[in-house]
Tab-separated table of C-alpha atoms and ligand atoms in Angstrom:
chain	number	residue	atom	x	y	z
A	1497	MET	CA	0.159	-0.058	-0.400
A	1498	ALA	CA	1.591	3.345	-1.261
A	1499	ILE	CA	1.817	5.712	2.199
A	1500	LYS	CA	0.400	8.616	2.335
A	1501	TYR	CA	2.531	12.048	2.403
A	1502	SER	CA	0.701	15.771	2.796
A	1503	GLU	CA	1.493	18.208	0.722
A	1504	LYS	CA	3.464	20.107	3.358
A	1505	VAL	CA	5.661	16.728	3.522
A	1506	ILE	CA	6.150	16.656	-0.265
A	1507	GLU	CA	6.454	20.182	-0.746
A	1508	HIS	CA	9.968	20.484	1.571
A	1509	PHE	CA	10.796	17.124	0.684
A	1510	ILE	CA	10.974	18.556	-2.848
A	1511	LYS	CA	12.294	21.485	-2.512
A	1512	PRO	CA	13.889	21.514	1.315
A	1513	GLN	CA	14.697	24.103	2.895
A	1514	ASN	CA	18.728	25.219	3.988
A	1515	VAL	CA	20.473	22.365	2.836
A	1516	GLY	CA	24.419	22.370	2.602
A	1517	GLU	CA	27.022	22.866	5.100
A	1518	ILE	CA	28.470	25.669	6.980
A	1519	PRO	CA	32.479	25.704	6.539
A	1520	ASP	CA	32.382	26.850	9.778
A	1521	ALA	CA	30.158	25.264	11.793
A	1522	ASP	CA	30.617	26.318	15.900
A	1523	ALA	CA	28.202	23.272	16.078
A	1524	ILE	CA	27.504	19.701	13.748
A	1525	ALA	CA	26.021	16.153	14.698
A	1526	THR	CA	25.491	13.616	12.201
A	1527	GLU	CA	23.738	11.549	13.407
A	1528	GLY	CA	21.732	7.693	12.513
A	1529	SER	CA	18.891	5.606	12.693
A	1530	PRO	CA	18.854	1.982	14.208
A	1531	ALA	CA	15.522	1.803	12.422
A	1532	CYS	CA	16.763	2.323	9.001
A	1533	GLY	CA	20.703	3.287	8.593
A	1534	ASP	CA	19.565	6.892	7.593
A	1535	MET	CA	21.910	9.116	8.652
A	1536	ILE	CA	21.444	13.271	8.654
A	1537	THR	CA	24.244	16.543	9.162
A	1538	TYR	CA	22.969	19.453	11.359
A	1539	THR	CA	25.939	22.501	10.971
A	1540	LEU	CA	25.631	25.180	12.906
A	1541	LYS	CA	26.422	28.667	14.250
A	1542	ILE	CA	25.366	30.104	17.539
A	1543	ASP	CA	26.037	32.688	18.837
A	1544	PRO	CA	28.088	32.048	22.790
A	1545	ASP	CA	26.333	34.989	23.692
A	1546	THR	CA	23.169	35.586	23.578
A	1547	ARG	CA	23.424	31.629	22.619
A	1548	VAL	CA	21.037	32.282	19.579
A	1549	VAL	CA	20.664	29.833	16.956
A	1550	GLU	CA	21.759	32.607	13.269
A	1551	ASP	CA	22.098	29.524	10.762
A	1552	ILE	CA	21.764	25.924	10.165
A	1553	LYS	CA	21.986	24.509	7.213
A	1554	PHE	CA	21.277	19.951	7.099
A	1555	ARG	CA	22.345	17.415	4.413
A	1556	SER	CA	19.994	14.044	4.657
A	1557	PHE	CA	21.474	10.550	3.581
A	1558	GLY	CA	18.008	9.563	4.304
A	1559	CYS	CA	14.782	9.168	3.474
A	1560	ALA	CA	11.178	11.635	1.957
A	1561	SER	CA	10.213	12.482	5.504
A	1562	ASN	CA	13.468	12.960	6.745
A	1563	ILE	CA	14.615	15.526	4.329
A	1564	ALA	CA	11.282	17.073	5.098
A	1565	THR	CA	11.078	16.895	8.795
A	1566	ALA	CA	15.371	18.420	8.655
A	1567	SER	CA	14.190	21.003	6.673
A	1568	MET	CA	11.671	21.812	8.561
A	1569	ALA	CA	13.716	21.477	11.838
A	1570	THR	CA	15.515	23.829	9.932
A	1571	LEU	CA	13.354	26.494	9.719
A	1572	ILE	CA	12.440	26.233	13.137
A	1573	ALA	CA	15.302	26.305	14.912
A	1574	LYS	CA	16.698	29.286	13.418
A	1575	GLY	CA	16.751	32.701	15.912
A	1576	LYS	CA	15.429	30.253	18.817
A	1577	THR	CA	17.873	29.596	21.702
A	1578	THR	CA	19.683	26.642	22.132
A	1579	ASP	CA	17.107	26.500	25.468
A	1580	GLU	CA	14.065	26.909	23.649
A	1581	ILE	CA	15.500	23.760	20.639
A	1582	LYS	CA	16.062	21.245	23.567
A	1583	ALA	CA	12.399	21.678	24.733
A	1584	MET	CA	10.867	20.902	20.458
A	1585	LYS	CA	10.171	17.864	20.672
A	1586	HIS	CA	9.192	15.132	17.554
A	1587	ARG	CA	5.688	15.857	17.375
A	1588	ASP	CA	6.651	20.098	16.409
A	1589	LEU	CA	8.229	19.122	13.675
A	1590	THR	CA	5.865	17.147	12.529
A	1591	LYS	CA	2.551	19.393	13.099
A	1592	SER	CA	4.369	21.862	10.972
A	1593	LEU	CA	4.281	19.166	8.852
A	1594	ASP	CA	0.722	18.724	9.149
A	1595	GLY	CA	1.869	14.686	10.032
A	1596	LEU	CA	3.847	12.824	9.029
A	1597	PRO	CA	1.886	8.611	8.489
A	1598	ALA	CA	2.532	6.598	11.089
A	1599	VAL	CA	5.319	3.994	10.314
A	1600	LYS	CA	7.698	6.967	8.942
A	1601	MET	CA	7.338	9.021	12.742
A	1602	HIS	CA	11.059	8.088	13.186
A	1603	CYS	CA	11.832	9.383	10.352
A	1604	SER	CA	10.939	12.851	12.342
A	1605	VAL	CA	12.876	11.569	15.678
A	1606	LEU	CA	15.464	10.998	13.914
A	1607	ALA	CA	15.865	15.166	12.365
A	1608	ILE	CA	14.771	15.957	15.861
A	1609	GLU	CA	17.427	14.351	18.647
A	1610	ALA	CA	19.994	14.907	15.880
A	1611	LEU	CA	19.345	18.438	16.065
A	1612	LYS	CA	19.570	18.503	19.530
A	1613	SER	CA	22.937	15.829	19.147
A	1614	ALA	CA	24.418	19.287	18.216
A	1615	ILE	CA	23.030	21.754	20.920
A	1616	HIS	CA	24.173	19.686	23.375
A	1617	LYS	CA	27.738	19.246	21.657
A	1618	TRP	CA	27.853	22.646	21.708
A	1619	GLU	CA	26.707	23.447	25.373
A	1620	VAL	CA	29.925	20.879	26.802
A	1621	ASP	CA	32.285	22.980	24.890
A	1622	HIS	CA	31.610	26.125	25.502
A	1623	GLY	CA	30.417	25.142	29.073
A	1624	TYR	CA	26.747	24.878	29.933
A	1625	ALA	CA	26.337	21.722	30.177
A	1626	VAL	CA	28.463	18.407	31.245
A	1627	ASP	CA	29.012	14.990	29.026
A	1628	GLU	CA	27.700	13.083	32.123
A	1629	ILE	CA	26.835	9.882	30.961
A	1630	ILE	CA	24.260	7.573	32.821
A	1631	LYS	CA	24.488	3.728	33.230
A	1632	LEU	CA	21.173	2.798	31.091
A	1633	ASP	CA	19.218	-0.023	32.205
A	1634	LYS	CA	16.966	-2.740	29.894
A	1635	LYS	CA	14.693	-3.610	33.286
A	1636	GLU	CA	14.243	0.968	33.172
A	1637	VAL	CA	12.906	0.913	29.918
A	1638	TRP	CA	10.941	-2.087	30.426
A	1639	LYS	CA	8.914	-0.408	33.231
A	1640	ALA	CA	9.029	2.416	31.953
A	1641	LEU	CA	6.889	0.692	28.739
A	1642	ALA	CA	4.489	-0.521	31.694
A	1643	ASP	CA	3.381	2.464	32.160
A	1644	VAL	CA	2.021	3.240	28.634
A	1645	LEU	CA	-0.972	2.162	27.950
A	1646	ASN	CA	-2.572	1.103	24.470
A	1647	PRO	CA	-5.722	2.951	24.206
A	1648	ARG	CA	-7.748	1.057	22.529
A	1649	THR	CA	-7.455	-2.378	24.881
A	1650	GLY	CA	-6.784	0.180	28.213
A	1651	LEU	CA	-3.709	-2.091	28.522
A	1652	SER	CA	0.297	-1.413	28.854
A	1653	LEU	CA	1.892	-2.614	26.246
A	1654	ILE	CA	4.097	-4.838	28.142
A	1655	GLU	CA	0.739	-6.359	29.669
A	1656	ALA	CA	0.041	-6.636	25.768
A	1657	LYS	CA	2.696	-8.288	25.081
A	1658	LEU	CA	3.457	-5.612	22.366
A	1659	VAL	CA	7.862	-4.954	22.858
A	1660	ASN	CA	9.972	-6.946	20.710
A	1661	LYS	CA	13.235	-5.665	21.016
A	1662	ILE	CA	14.873	-3.624	23.515
A	1663	GLU	CA	18.322	-2.365	22.578
A	1664	ILE	CA	20.271	0.995	23.937
A	1665	GLU	CA	23.653	2.362	23.568
A	1666	GLN	CA	24.920	2.955	25.789
A	1667	ASP	CA	27.126	6.072	24.700
A	1668	GLU	CA	25.008	7.434	22.170
A	1669	GLY	CA	22.448	7.570	25.430
A	1670	ARG	CA	20.269	6.180	22.891
A	1671	VAL	CA	16.740	3.769	23.277
A	1672	PHE	CA	15.626	1.718	20.388
A	1673	VAL	CA	12.420	-0.026	21.063
A	1674	GLU	CA	10.780	-2.094	18.763
A	1675	LEU	CA	6.647	-2.649	19.323
A	1676	LEU	CA	3.923	-5.276	17.877
A	1677	LEU	CA	1.075	-2.860	15.883
A	1678	CYS	CA	-2.058	-4.822	14.918
A	1679	ASP	CA	-3.858	-3.192	12.343
A	1680	MET	CA	-6.309	-2.476	14.669
A	1681	ASP	CA	-4.072	-0.115	16.953
A	1682	GLU	CA	-2.876	2.012	13.731
A	1683	LEU	CA	-5.044	4.666	14.696
A	1684	TYR	CA	-3.154	4.901	17.797
A	1685	ALA	CA	-0.076	4.610	16.668
A	1686	GLU	CA	0.941	8.492	17.123
A	1687	ALA	CA	-0.101	8.855	20.785
A	1688	ILE	CA	1.508	5.824	21.446
A	1689	GLU	CA	4.672	6.692	20.610
A	1690	GLU	CA	4.294	9.252	21.714
A	1691	GLU	CA	4.122	8.529	25.410
A	1692	MET	CA	6.702	5.932	24.753
A	1693	GLN	CA	8.953	9.143	24.366
A	1694	GLU	CA	7.986	10.452	26.959
A	1695	HIS	CA	7.766	8.361	29.557
A	1696	ILE	CA	11.651	6.965	28.336
A	1697	HIS	CA	12.856	10.075	28.037
A	1698	ALA	CA	12.465	10.557	32.044
A	1699	ILE	CA	14.890	7.880	32.698
A	1700	PRO	CA	18.365	9.704	33.709
A	1701	GLY	CA	21.229	8.993	30.326
A	1702	ALA	CA	17.661	8.648	28.035
A	1703	ARG	CA	19.164	10.948	25.606
A	1704	LYS	CA	17.591	9.933	22.513
A	1705	VAL	CA	15.243	7.947	21.463
A	1706	LEU	CA	13.878	5.830	18.862
A	1707	VAL	CA	10.415	3.924	18.439
A	1708	GLN	CA	9.254	1.421	14.977
A	1709	PHE	CA	6.951	0.430	14.513
A	1710	LYS	CA	6.433	-3.752	14.040
A	1711	ARG	CA	3.299	-4.362	11.623
A	1712	CYS	CA	1.219	-7.422	12.616
A	1713	HIS	CA	-1.983	-8.396	11.391
A	1714	HIS	CA	-3.250	-10.307	14.795
A	1715	SER	CA	-5.945	-8.495	17.076
A	1716	GLY	CA	-4.560	-10.132	20.207
A	1717	MET	CA	-1.233	-10.565	22.591
A	1718	HIS	CA	1.625	-11.516	21.377
A	1719	GLY	CA	4.659	-13.652	23.119
A	1720	PRO	CA	7.587	-10.921	23.281
A	1721	GLU	CA	11.223	-12.501	23.241
A	1722	GLU	CA	12.196	-13.538	26.999
A	1723	HIS	CA	15.852	-12.714	26.795
A	1724	LEU	CA	13.959	-8.315	26.566
A	1725	VAL	CA	14.799	-8.519	30.229
B	710	LIG	FE1	14.492	6.201	8.311
B	710	LIG	FE2	12.947	7.872	7.109
B	710	LIG	S1	15.041	8.160	8.885
B	710	LIG	S2	13.045	5.762	7.059
């Protein structure tokens, strides 16, 4: 089945804004999505006194949704302070683009997390943040997901056995979760992902959260791999 995109997504894919590299950039970050292998790089000029982003460019080695969300991210970020950017959510990008298909939601997460990663590096370099590495634990992720409910069934993702895979990259503070998504839950995918992002981000040390949906054609309970935790 063909994926349906909003007109704004198509517009930003065809004519992306702020593409390229700033040669004497103050901040730079490249991030990839473990969900699909796509990559994105941002370069930024940031005023050290006001902490305002004066210029920003991106290069995407990713899909149409990633190009569109990165393009929108640069438009939103320009003129904002680093604190304002840190408060941005992937949902801000998707709303500005009139939505993204559920299976493409991770593209907007990659776009925003890469941008935040560049900001974080700049803040560490300028003494505004410490580069602390806190050990992430799958059990903490498991516990966080026990508080996320499927709105259709009222069961938590753990009770309903929808969590298929959890991976952690300690150095990056990255958490990857693969979730089984039944046809009947398609409507709730965005809401579920939003809740997952919120709960996992609340875990100390979780700086990047990537959620991938794995389609299944059942409506009931599933057996997750027992080795998850
Ligand atoms: Fe992975 Fe879009 S960034 S499919």
